[in-house]
PDB file of C-alpha atoms in Angstrom:
ATOM      1  CA  MET A   1      12.594   4.775   8.103  1.00 85.00           C
ATOM      2  CA  TRP A   2      12.605   6.977   4.965  1.00 97.00           C
ATOM      3  CA  THR A   3      13.285  10.699   4.788  1.00 97.00           C
ATOM      4  CA  GLY A   4      14.559  13.220   2.277  1.00 98.00           C
ATOM      5  CA  VAL A   5      14.258  13.723  -1.456  1.00 98.00           C
ATOM      6  CA  PHE A   6      13.235  10.638  -3.432  1.00 98.00           C
ATOM      7  CA  PRO A   7      13.163  11.362  -7.178  1.00 98.00           C
ATOM      8  CA  ALA A   8      10.354   9.707  -9.107  1.00 98.00           C
ATOM      9  CA  VAL A   9      12.728   9.147 -11.987  1.00 98.00           C
ATOM     10  CA  THR A  10      11.882   9.051 -15.675  1.00 98.00           C
ATOM     11  CA  THR A  11      12.403   5.988 -17.852  1.00 98.00           C
ATOM     12  CA  LYS A  12      14.682   6.516 -20.847  1.00 98.00           C
ATOM     13  CA  PHE A  13      14.080   4.919 -24.233  1.00 98.00           C
ATOM     14  CA  THR A  14      16.193   4.374 -27.340  1.00 98.00           C
ATOM     15  CA  THR A  15      15.092   5.504 -30.792  1.00 98.00           C
ATOM     16  CA  ASP A  16      13.640   2.022 -31.388  1.00 97.00           C
ATOM     17  CA  ASP A  17      11.622   2.087 -28.133  1.00 98.00           C
ATOM     18  CA  ARG A  18      13.827  -0.154 -26.011  1.00 98.00           C
ATOM     19  CA  LEU A  19      15.055   0.734 -22.540  1.00 98.00           C
ATOM     20  CA  ASP A  20      18.107   2.993 -22.630  1.00 98.00           C
ATOM     21  CA  LEU A  21      19.813   1.618 -19.542  1.00 98.00           C
ATOM     22  CA  ALA A  22      23.031   3.566 -20.051  1.00 98.00           C
ATOM     23  CA  GLU A  23      21.224   6.891 -20.209  1.00 98.00           C
ATOM     24  CA  MET A  24      19.151   6.021 -17.167  1.00 98.00           C
ATOM     25  CA  GLU A  25      22.317   5.178 -15.291  1.00 98.00           C
ATOM     26  CA  ARG A  26      23.785   8.576 -16.215  1.00 98.00           C
ATOM     27  CA  CYS A  27      20.642  10.513 -15.282  1.00 98.00           C
ATOM     28  CA  TYR A  28      20.076   8.645 -12.031  1.00 98.00           C
ATOM     29  CA  GLY A  29      23.695   9.272 -11.134  1.00 98.00           C
ATOM     30  CA  LEU A  30      23.047  13.013 -11.289  1.00 98.00           C
ATOM     31  CA  GLN A  31      20.362  12.571  -8.643  1.00 98.00           C
ATOM     32  CA  MET A  32      22.716  10.772  -6.306  1.00 98.00           C
ATOM     33  CA  GLU A  33      25.518  13.265  -6.887  1.00 97.00           C
ATOM     34  CA  ALA A  34      23.179  16.105  -5.906  1.00 97.00           C
ATOM     35  CA  GLY A  35      22.449  14.471  -2.552  1.00 97.00           C
ATOM     36  CA  CYS A  36      19.090  12.805  -3.131  1.00 98.00           C
ATOM     37  CA  ASP A  37      18.194  10.214  -0.522  1.00 98.00           C
ATOM     38  CA  GLY A  38      16.606   7.428  -2.577  1.00 98.00           C
ATOM     39  CA  ILE A  39      15.033   6.615  -5.931  1.00 98.00           C
ATOM     40  CA  ILE A  40      11.516   5.578  -6.921  1.00 98.00           C
ATOM     41  CA  VAL A  41      11.216   3.869 -10.296  1.00 98.00           C
ATOM     42  CA  CYS A  42       8.368   3.060 -12.668  1.00 98.00           C
ATOM     43  CA  GLY A  43       5.831   5.482 -11.259  1.00 96.00           C
ATOM     44  CA  SER A  44       3.538   7.751 -13.246  1.00 94.00           C
ATOM     45  CA  LEU A  45       6.470   9.940 -14.284  1.00 97.00           C
ATOM     46  CA  GLY A  46       8.442   6.776 -15.015  1.00 98.00           C
ATOM     47  CA  GLU A  47       5.704   5.586 -17.395  1.00 97.00           C
ATOM     48  CA  GLY A  48       5.277   2.469 -15.285  1.00 97.00           C
ATOM     49  CA  PRO A  49       1.931   1.427 -16.777  1.00 94.00           C
ATOM     50  CA  MET A  50       3.605   1.393 -20.222  1.00 96.00           C
ATOM     51  CA  LEU A  51       6.372  -0.991 -19.119  1.00 98.00           C
ATOM     52  CA  SER A  52       6.318  -4.765 -19.121  1.00 97.00           C
ATOM     53  CA  PRO A  53       7.096  -6.561 -15.839  1.00 97.00           C
ATOM     54  CA  ASP A  54      10.523  -7.544 -17.169  1.00 98.00           C
ATOM     55  CA  GLU A  55      11.254  -3.947 -18.148  1.00 98.00           C
ATOM     56  CA  LYS A  56      10.284  -2.757 -14.675  1.00 98.00           C
ATOM     57  CA  ILE A  57      12.766  -5.128 -13.127  1.00 98.00           C
ATOM     58  CA  GLU A  58      15.479  -3.911 -15.514  1.00 98.00           C
ATOM     59  CA  VAL A  59      14.821  -0.310 -14.498  1.00 98.00           C
ATOM     60  CA  LEU A  60      14.886  -1.342 -10.835  1.00 98.00           C
ATOM     61  CA  LYS A  61      18.261  -3.030 -11.272  1.00 98.00           C
ATOM     62  CA  THR A  62      19.672   0.009 -13.061  1.00 98.00           C
ATOM     63  CA  ALA A  63      18.619   2.279 -10.214  1.00 98.00           C
ATOM     64  CA  GLN A  64      20.037  -0.126  -7.635  1.00 98.00           C
ATOM     65  CA  LYS A  65      23.370  -0.068  -9.432  1.00 97.00           C
ATOM     66  CA  VAL A  66      23.506   3.714  -9.113  1.00 98.00           C
ATOM     67  CA  ALA A  67      21.960   4.197  -5.668  1.00 98.00           C
ATOM     68  CA  GLY A  68      24.392   2.043  -3.722  1.00 94.00           C
ATOM     69  CA  LYS A  69      23.169   1.819  -0.140  1.00 95.00           C
ATOM     70  CA  LYS A  70      20.366   4.338  -0.626  1.00 98.00           C
ATOM     71  CA  PRO A  71      16.851   2.883  -0.907  1.00 98.00           C
ATOM     72  CA  VAL A  72      15.289   2.076  -4.263  1.00 98.00           C
ATOM     73  CA  LEU A  73      11.525   1.586  -4.393  1.00 98.00           C
ATOM     74  CA  LEU A  74       9.562   0.001  -7.218  1.00 98.00           C
ATOM     75  CA  THR A  75       6.138   1.441  -7.980  1.00 98.00           C
ATOM     76  CA  VAL A  76       3.322  -1.083  -8.140  1.00 97.00           C
ATOM     77  CA  ASN A  77       0.612   0.354 -10.390  1.00 94.00           C
ATOM     78  CA  GLU A  78      -0.857  -2.679 -12.138  1.00 95.00           C
ATOM     79  CA  PRO A  79      -4.577  -2.707 -13.020  1.00 94.00           C
ATOM     80  CA  GLY A  80      -5.288  -5.965 -11.180  1.00 96.00           C
ATOM     81  CA  THR A  81      -4.316  -7.048  -7.688  1.00 97.00           C
ATOM     82  CA  ARG A  82      -3.106 -10.428  -8.953  1.00 98.00           C
ATOM     83  CA  GLU A  83      -0.596  -8.772 -11.293  1.00 97.00           C
ATOM     84  CA  ALA A  84       0.340  -6.255  -8.617  1.00 98.00           C
ATOM     85  CA  ALA A  85       1.136  -9.062  -6.195  1.00 98.00           C
ATOM     86  CA  VAL A  86       3.301 -10.815  -8.784  1.00 98.00           C
ATOM     87  CA  ILE A  87       5.446  -7.745  -9.492  1.00 98.00           C
ATOM     88  CA  ALA A  88       5.702  -6.997  -5.765  1.00 98.00           C
ATOM     89  CA  LYS A  89       7.076 -10.495  -5.157  1.00 98.00           C
ATOM     90  CA  ARG A  90       9.523 -10.136  -8.055  1.00 98.00           C
ATOM     91  CA  ALA A  91      10.727  -6.793  -6.704  1.00 98.00           C
ATOM     92  CA  ALA A  92      11.438  -8.419  -3.359  1.00 98.00           C
ATOM     93  CA  GLU A  93      13.354 -11.229  -5.024  1.00 98.00           C
ATOM     94  CA  GLU A  94      15.493  -8.634  -6.845  1.00 98.00           C
ATOM     95  CA  GLY A  95      16.373  -6.852  -3.623  1.00 98.00           C
ATOM     96  CA  ALA A  96      14.123  -3.778  -3.817  1.00 98.00           C
ATOM     97  CA  ASP A  97      14.163  -1.794  -0.593  1.00 98.00           C
ATOM     98  CA  GLY A  98      10.450  -1.127  -0.744  1.00 98.00           C
ATOM     99  CA  LEU A  99       7.364  -0.576  -2.827  1.00 98.00           C
ATOM    100  CA  MET A 100       5.288   2.463  -3.633  1.00 98.00           C
ATOM    101  CA  VAL A 101       1.803   1.071  -4.143  1.00 97.00           C
ATOM    102  CA  VAL A 102      -0.913   2.753  -6.186  1.00 93.00           C
ATOM    103  CA  PRO A 103      -4.546   1.604  -6.035  1.00 92.00           C
ATOM    104  CA  SER A 104      -5.626   0.188  -9.389  1.00 91.00           C
ATOM    105  CA  PRO A 105      -5.442   3.007 -11.960  1.00 89.00           C
ATOM    106  CA  ILE A 106      -8.113   1.271 -14.051  1.00 91.00           C
ATOM    107  CA  TYR A 107     -10.739   0.023 -11.605  1.00 92.00           C
ATOM    108  CA  HIS A 108     -11.687   2.669  -9.068  1.00 92.00           C
ATOM    109  CA  THR A 109     -11.932   0.694  -5.845  1.00 94.00           C
ATOM    110  CA  ASP A 110     -14.277   1.454  -2.980  1.00 95.00           C
ATOM    111  CA  PRO A 111     -12.779   1.779   0.530  1.00 96.00           C
ATOM    112  CA  GLN A 112     -13.099  -1.912   1.386  1.00 97.00           C
ATOM    113  CA  GLU A 113     -11.564  -2.944  -1.935  1.00 96.00           C
ATOM    114  CA  THR A 114      -8.771  -0.401  -1.559  1.00 96.00           C
ATOM    115  CA  VAL A 115      -7.701  -1.747   1.824  1.00 97.00           C
ATOM    116  CA  ALA A 116      -7.904  -5.369   0.666  1.00 97.00           C
ATOM    117  CA  ALA A 117      -5.841  -4.688  -2.451  1.00 97.00           C
ATOM    118  CA  LEU A 118      -3.129  -2.780  -0.578  1.00 97.00           C
ATOM    119  CA  ARG A 119      -2.896  -5.563   2.005  1.00 98.00           C
ATOM    120  CA  ALA A 120      -2.624  -8.221  -0.674  1.00 98.00           C
ATOM    121  CA  VAL A 121       0.278  -6.436  -2.367  1.00 98.00           C
ATOM    122  CA  ALA A 122       2.065  -5.848   0.935  1.00 98.00           C
ATOM    123  CA  GLU A 123       1.716  -9.520   1.847  1.00 98.00           C
ATOM    124  CA  ALA A 124       2.986 -10.678  -1.542  1.00 98.00           C
ATOM    125  CA  GLY A 125       6.062  -8.476  -1.498  1.00 98.00           C
ATOM    126  CA  ASP A 126       6.669  -8.517   2.250  1.00 98.00           C
ATOM    127  CA  LEU A 127       8.583  -5.257   1.875  1.00 98.00           C
ATOM    128  CA  PRO A 128       8.151  -1.806   3.396  1.00 98.00           C
ATOM    129  CA  VAL A 129       5.367   0.005   1.555  1.00 98.00           C
ATOM    130  CA  MET A 130       4.780   3.649   0.740  1.00 98.00           C
ATOM    131  CA  ILE A 131       1.058   4.171   0.170  1.00 97.00           C
ATOM    132  CA  TYR A 132       0.432   6.468  -2.787  1.00 94.00           C
ATOM    133  CA  SER A 133      -2.645   8.559  -2.055  1.00 89.00           C
ATOM    134  CA  ASN A 134      -3.624  10.565  -5.147  1.00 84.00           C
ATOM    135  CA  ARG A 135      -7.353  10.984  -5.496  1.00 76.00           C
ATOM    136  CA  LEU A 136      -7.070  13.425  -8.404  1.00 79.00           C
ATOM    137  CA  ALA A 137      -5.000  11.262 -10.738  1.00 75.00           C
ATOM    138  CA  TYR A 138      -6.344   7.841  -9.760  1.00 77.00           C
ATOM    139  CA  ARG A 139      -9.850   8.694  -8.459  1.00 78.00           C
ATOM    140  CA  VAL A 140      -9.290   6.614  -5.346  1.00 88.00           C
ATOM    141  CA  ASP A 141      -8.810   8.453  -2.077  1.00 93.00           C
ATOM    142  CA  VAL A 142      -6.730   6.609   0.482  1.00 95.00           C
ATOM    143  CA  THR A 143      -8.223   8.603   3.326  1.00 96.00           C
ATOM    144  CA  VAL A 144      -6.878   9.066   6.822  1.00 96.00           C
ATOM    145  CA  ASP A 145      -9.457   6.543   8.019  1.00 97.00           C
ATOM    146  CA  LEU A 146      -8.140   3.954   5.548  1.00 97.00           C
ATOM    147  CA  MET A 147      -4.593   4.682   6.657  1.00 97.00           C
ATOM    148  CA  GLU A 148      -5.747   3.882  10.183  1.00 98.00           C
ATOM    149  CA  GLU A 149      -7.120   0.527   9.035  1.00 97.00           C
ATOM    150  CA  LEU A 150      -3.733  -0.279   7.508  1.00 98.00           C
ATOM    151  CA  ALA A 151      -1.662   1.006  10.429  1.00 97.00           C
ATOM    152  CA  SER A 152      -1.716  -2.344  12.249  1.00 97.00           C
ATOM    153  CA  ASP A 153       0.434  -3.839   9.452  1.00 97.00           C
ATOM    154  CA  LYS A 154       3.987  -2.648  10.064  1.00 97.00           C
ATOM    155  CA  ARG A 155       4.852  -3.116   6.395  1.00 98.00           C
ATOM    156  CA  PHE A 156       2.991   0.109   5.647  1.00 98.00           C
ATOM    157  CA  VAL A 157       5.652   2.612   6.645  1.00 98.00           C
ATOM    158  CA  ALA A 158       5.089   5.764   4.585  1.00 98.00           C
ATOM    159  CA  ILE A 159       2.516   7.905   2.817  1.00 97.00           C
ATOM    160  CA  LYS A 160       3.006   9.778  -0.434  1.00 97.00           C
ATOM    161  CA  GLU A 161       0.433  12.482   0.171  1.00 96.00           C
ATOM    162  CA  SER A 162      -0.855  13.823  -3.159  1.00 94.00           C
ATOM    163  CA  SER A 163      -4.450  14.712  -2.369  1.00 92.00           C
ATOM    164  CA  ASP A 164      -3.766  18.344  -3.393  1.00 91.00           C
ATOM    165  CA  ASP A 165      -5.166  19.464  -0.034  1.00 93.00           C
ATOM    166  CA  ILE A 166      -2.402  20.729   2.227  1.00 95.00           C
ATOM    167  CA  ARG A 167      -4.693  20.221   5.232  1.00 96.00           C
ATOM    168  CA  ARG A 168      -4.376  16.452   4.759  1.00 96.00           C
ATOM    169  CA  SER A 169      -0.721  16.519   5.852  1.00 97.00           C
ATOM    170  CA  THR A 170      -1.637  17.973   9.231  1.00 98.00           C
ATOM    171  CA  GLU A 171      -4.542  15.544   9.573  1.00 97.00           C
ATOM    172  CA  ILE A 172      -2.163  12.624   9.054  1.00 97.00           C
ATOM    173  CA  ILE A 173       0.291  13.920  11.640  1.00 98.00           C
ATOM    174  CA  ASN A 174      -2.478  14.713  14.131  1.00 98.00           C
ATOM    175  CA  ARG A 175      -3.929  11.215  13.766  1.00 98.00           C
ATOM    176  CA  PHE A 176      -0.743   9.142  13.643  1.00 98.00           C
ATOM    177  CA  GLY A 177       2.165  11.208  14.933  1.00 97.00           C
ATOM    178  CA  ASP A 178       5.266   9.594  13.456  1.00 96.00           C
ATOM    179  CA  ARG A 179       3.604   6.226  12.719  1.00 97.00           C
ATOM    180  CA  TYR A 180       3.990   6.918   8.991  1.00 98.00           C
ATOM    181  CA  ASP A 181       6.868   8.656   7.221  1.00 98.00           C
ATOM    182  CA  LEU A 182       5.009  11.516   5.549  1.00 98.00           C
ATOM    183  CA  PHE A 183       6.172  12.475   2.049  1.00 98.00           C
ATOM    184  CA  THR A 184       4.702  15.189  -0.113  1.00 97.00           C
ATOM    185  CA  GLY A 185       4.046  14.077  -3.675  1.00 96.00           C
ATOM    186  CA  VAL A 186       2.951  17.364  -5.257  1.00 96.00           C
ATOM    187  CA  ASP A 187       5.895  19.436  -6.440  1.00 97.00           C
ATOM    188  CA  ASN A 188       4.185  22.821  -6.207  1.00 97.00           C
ATOM    189  CA  LEU A 189       3.001  22.132  -2.654  1.00 97.00           C
ATOM    190  CA  ALA A 190       6.351  20.881  -1.394  1.00 98.00           C
ATOM    191  CA  PHE A 191       7.380  23.966   0.567  1.00 98.00           C
ATOM    192  CA  GLU A 192       3.979  24.102   2.216  1.00 98.00           C
ATOM    193  CA  ALA A 193       4.045  20.392   3.110  1.00 98.00           C
ATOM    194  CA  LEU A 194       7.568  20.575   4.509  1.00 98.00           C
ATOM    195  CA  SER A 195       6.463  23.598   6.547  1.00 97.00           C
ATOM    196  CA  VAL A 196       3.746  21.605   8.312  1.00 97.00           C
ATOM    197  CA  GLY A 197       5.755  18.491   9.038  1.00 97.00           C
ATOM    198  CA  ALA A 198       6.383  16.327   5.971  1.00 98.00           C
ATOM    199  CA  ILE A 199       9.781  14.647   6.275  1.00 98.00           C
ATOM    200  CA  GLY A 200      10.191  13.651   2.643  1.00 98.00           C
ATOM    201  CA  TRP A 201       9.524  14.757  -0.911  1.00 98.00           C
ATOM    202  CA  VAL A 202       8.743  12.393  -3.780  1.00 98.00           C
ATOM    203  CA  ALA A 203       9.805  14.858  -6.436  1.00 98.00           C
ATOM    204  CA  GLY A 204       9.337  15.194 -10.194  1.00 98.00           C
ATOM    205  CA  LEU A 205      11.232  18.270 -11.438  1.00 98.00           C
ATOM    206  CA  VAL A 206      14.175  17.035  -9.398  1.00 98.00           C
ATOM    207  CA  THR A 207      15.093  14.895 -12.399  1.00 98.00           C
ATOM    208  CA  ALA A 208      16.004  18.086 -14.266  1.00 98.00           C
ATOM    209  CA  PHE A 209      16.945  20.246 -11.260  1.00 98.00           C
ATOM    210  CA  PRO A 210      18.303  17.954  -8.554  1.00 98.00           C
ATOM    211  CA  ARG A 211      20.500  20.442  -6.698  1.00 98.00           C
ATOM    212  CA  GLU A 212      17.750  23.021  -6.309  1.00 98.00           C
ATOM    213  CA  THR A 213      15.330  20.387  -5.025  1.00 98.00           C
ATOM    214  CA  VAL A 214      17.813  19.057  -2.502  1.00 98.00           C
ATOM    215  CA  ALA A 215      18.668  22.613  -1.428  1.00 98.00           C
ATOM    216  CA  ILE A 216      15.041  23.430  -0.622  1.00 98.00           C
ATOM    217  CA  TYR A 217      14.635  20.243   1.381  1.00 98.00           C
ATOM    218  CA  GLN A 218      17.889  20.587   3.290  1.00 98.00           C
ATOM    219  CA  LEU A 219      17.354  24.262   4.064  1.00 98.00           C
ATOM    220  CA  MET A 220      13.904  23.531   5.450  1.00 97.00           C
ATOM    221  CA  ARG A 221      15.266  20.740   7.625  1.00 96.00           C
ATOM    222  CA  GLN A 222      17.948  23.108   8.902  1.00 96.00           C
ATOM    223  CA  GLY A 223      15.417  25.804   9.793  1.00 96.00           C
ATOM    224  CA  ARG A 224      16.643  28.146   7.048  1.00 97.00           C
ATOM    225  CA  ARG A 225      13.141  28.889   5.819  1.00 97.00           C
ATOM    226  CA  GLU A 226      13.731  32.208   4.065  1.00 98.00           C
ATOM    227  CA  GLU A 227      16.608  30.808   2.016  1.00 98.00           C
ATOM    228  CA  ALA A 228      14.477  27.834   1.026  1.00 98.00           C
ATOM    229  CA  LEU A 229      11.533  30.067   0.150  1.00 98.00           C
ATOM    230  CA  ALA A 230      13.650  32.223  -2.171  1.00 98.00           C
ATOM    231  CA  ILE A 231      14.657  29.147  -4.191  1.00 98.00           C
ATOM    232  CA  TYR A 232      11.107  27.784  -4.117  1.00 98.00           C
ATOM    233  CA  ARG A 233       9.683  31.011  -5.517  1.00 98.00           C
ATOM    234  CA  TRP A 234      12.154  30.828  -8.407  1.00 98.00           C
ATOM    235  CA  PHE A 235      11.294  27.142  -8.854  1.00 98.00           C
ATOM    236  CA  ARG A 236       7.493  27.466  -8.808  1.00 98.00           C
ATOM    237  CA  PRO A 237       6.874  27.953 -12.574  1.00 98.00           C
ATOM    238  CA  LEU A 238       8.911  24.802 -13.169  1.00 98.00           C
ATOM    239  CA  LEU A 239       7.223  22.863 -10.373  1.00 98.00           C
ATOM    240  CA  ASP A 240       3.840  23.680 -11.890  1.00 98.00           C
ATOM    241  CA  LEU A 241       4.844  21.510 -14.874  1.00 98.00           C
ATOM    242  CA  ASP A 242       4.451  18.476 -12.610  1.00 96.00           C
ATOM    243  CA  VAL A 243       0.749  19.158 -12.081  1.00 94.00           C
ATOM    244  CA  SER A 244      -0.449  18.460 -15.596  1.00 94.00           C
ATOM    245  CA  THR A 245      -1.852  15.753 -17.837  1.00 93.00           C
ATOM    246  CA  TYR A 246       1.408  16.211 -19.745  1.00 97.00           C
ATOM    247  CA  LEU A 247       3.684  15.897 -16.709  1.00 97.00           C
ATOM    248  CA  VAL A 248       5.809  13.170 -18.352  1.00 98.00           C
ATOM    249  CA  GLN A 249       6.400  15.151 -21.532  1.00 98.00           C
ATOM    250  CA  ASN A 250       6.829  18.415 -19.602  1.00 98.00           C
ATOM    251  CA  ILE A 251       9.468  17.043 -17.291  1.00 98.00           C
ATOM    252  CA  LYS A 252      11.301  15.115 -19.993  1.00 98.00           C
ATOM    253  CA  LEU A 253      11.541  18.336 -22.008  1.00 98.00           C
ATOM    254  CA  ALA A 254      12.895  20.102 -18.918  1.00 98.00           C
ATOM    255  CA  GLU A 255      15.494  17.334 -18.693  1.00 98.00           C
ATOM    256  CA  VAL A 256      16.487  17.960 -22.319  1.00 98.00           C
ATOM    257  CA  LEU A 257      17.236  21.594 -21.589  1.00 98.00           C
ATOM    258  CA  ALA A 258      18.733  21.189 -18.117  1.00 98.00           C
ATOM    259  CA  ILE A 259      20.745  17.948 -18.221  1.00 98.00           C
ATOM    260  CA  GLY A 260      21.162  17.280 -21.946  1.00 98.00           C
ATOM    261  CA  THR A 261      19.152  14.099 -22.318  1.00 98.00           C
ATOM    262  CA  ASN A 262      16.279  13.183 -24.667  1.00 98.00           C
ATOM    263  CA  ASP A 263      12.501  13.445 -24.301  1.00 98.00           C
ATOM    264  CA  ARG A 264      11.477  10.196 -25.950  1.00 98.00           C
ATOM    265  CA  VAL A 265       8.293   8.734 -24.471  1.00 98.00           C
ATOM    266  CA  ARG A 266       6.378   5.531 -25.043  1.00 98.00           C
ATOM    267  CA  MET A 267       3.231   5.665 -27.167  1.00 97.00           C
ATOM    268  CA  PRO A 268       0.452   6.598 -27.001  1.00 97.00           C
ATOM    269  CA  ARG A 269       2.303   9.546 -25.471  1.00 97.00           C
ATOM    270  CA  GLN A 270       4.273  11.712 -27.862  1.00 98.00           C
ATOM    271  CA  PRO A 271       6.847  14.426 -27.133  1.00 98.00           C
ATOM    272  CA  LEU A 272       5.463  17.925 -26.854  1.00 98.00           C
ATOM    273  CA  SER A 273       5.127  19.825 -30.108  1.00 98.00           C
ATOM    274  CA  GLY A 274       3.862  23.105 -31.484  1.00 98.00           C
ATOM    275  CA  GLU A 275       2.690  25.860 -29.148  1.00 98.00           C
ATOM    276  CA  ARG A 276       2.639  23.608 -26.098  1.00 98.00           C
ATOM    277  CA  ARG A 277       6.317  22.761 -26.583  1.00 98.00           C
ATOM    278  CA  LYS A 278       7.208  26.417 -27.108  1.00 98.00           C
ATOM    279  CA  ALA A 279       5.400  27.369 -23.905  1.00 98.00           C
ATOM    280  CA  VAL A 280       7.214  24.768 -21.799  1.00 98.00           C
ATOM    281  CA  GLU A 281      10.565  25.592 -23.378  1.00 98.00           C
ATOM    282  CA  LYS A 282      10.037  29.250 -22.462  1.00 98.00           C
ATOM    283  CA  ILE A 283       9.287  28.389 -18.844  1.00 98.00           C
ATOM    284  CA  VAL A 284      12.431  26.288 -18.576  1.00 98.00           C
ATOM    285  CA  ARG A 285      14.711  28.686 -20.458  1.00 98.00           C
ATOM    286  CA  ASP A 286      13.446  31.666 -18.469  1.00 98.00           C
ATOM    287  CA  ALA A 287      14.223  29.805 -15.242  1.00 98.00           C
ATOM    288  CA  LEU A 288      17.663  28.753 -16.440  1.00 98.00           C
ATOM    289  CA  ALA A 289      18.475  32.364 -17.313  1.00 98.00           C
ATOM    290  CA  VAL A 290      18.042  33.417 -13.679  1.00 98.00           C
ATOM    291  CA  ARG A 291      19.053  30.186 -11.963  1.00 98.00           C
ATOM    292  CA  PRO A 292      19.910  31.025  -8.356  1.00 97.00           C
ATOM    293  CA  THR A 293      23.255  30.556  -6.697  1.00 96.00           C
ATOM    294  CA  LEU A 294      22.672  27.945  -4.041  1.00 97.00           C
ATOM    295  CA  PRO A 295      23.787  28.466  -0.450  1.00 95.00           C
ATOM    296  CA  SER A 296      26.150  26.116   1.331  1.00 92.00           C
ATOM    297  CA  LEU A 297      24.370  23.104   2.791  1.00 88.00           C
ATOM    298  CA  GLN A 298      25.149  20.955   5.804  1.00 76.00           C
ATOM    299  CA  LEU A 299      24.790  17.605   4.058  1.00 64.00           C
ATOM    300  CA  SER A 300      25.519  14.194   5.470  1.00 53.00           C
ATOM    301  CA  PRO A 301      29.145  13.092   4.920  1.00 50.00           C
ATOM    302  CA  ARG A 302      28.069  10.588   2.243  1.00 48.00           C
ATOM    303  CA  SER A 303      26.062  13.169   0.287  1.00 47.00           C
ATOM    304  CA  ALA A 304      28.816  15.753   0.600  1.00 47.00           C
ATOM    305  CA  GLU A 305      31.409  13.324  -0.743  1.00 47.00           C
ATOM    306  CA  LYS A 306      29.232  12.584  -3.770  1.00 44.00           C
ATOM    307  CA  MET A 307      28.711  16.282  -4.522  1.00 43.00           C
ATOM    308  CA  VAL A 308      32.421  17.049  -4.302  1.00 42.00           C
ATOM    309  CA  ALA A 309      33.209  14.133  -6.591  1.00 42.00           C
ATOM    310  CA  ALA A 310      30.775  15.488  -9.178  1.00 40.00           C
ATOM    311  CA  GLU A 311      32.254  18.974  -9.275  1.00 40.00           C
TER     312      GLU A 311
END
């Protein structure tokens, strides 16, 4: 159902901490022009837990305006299942193409609670669901066994695999075949995950470097492994910025330098400063100084048209 590069986009704010819808529209447009295949809004990188329900719907609508016929998923990451069900239902009413559902980031559910909560959200939204499995960030492991419990509900269509164990991708494929659309959710394991059978990439640094991200994905799908690996090796210091407590600030600073936007965040977060900012700036500037020339890609007609229009 879903394949390709799905940016987990950032949320842009004005100087007085309101949503900057115009800047989001511009930035999300860059993702589509580069050939990305969908958009995921209001996730961890999108500062979803810092947004009100109304703000989440505004961000969803902005992404829908830009994405056209490509899928837009809303992340459900509310602390309580009741609130998660409410936002899932609202997303469906606003025409979201699907949901990416995170187990409660506040209460660390046991396996029985995890399955019950995911089912409740899926039932409330009645939309296709990408299960977000990230035991490191959220301390809840949606294991392969739990995925099997959920497999009887056809609304669960995809897995964002972020366990940080590349073996998990093969375990999912061995257990389920193509029952779930398998996405990698860890930027600096993307090449490895695509090598063992992932068909999608929920990406973070793509928001600053969309063309390079799409190139790696497309080259891997076309069997051009060595070309993809060369770009990935250049990209790795940047991709490492995604695996950090400061991933939001890191990636927003990369966006400042690469696509000319701002790095405003919502408190309690603050933009990077001091030595940490200097270190990230150096990583990004060093990469920009040796940015690779990308090979020609065999994109779908729709993606190719968008790229030509942007040039």
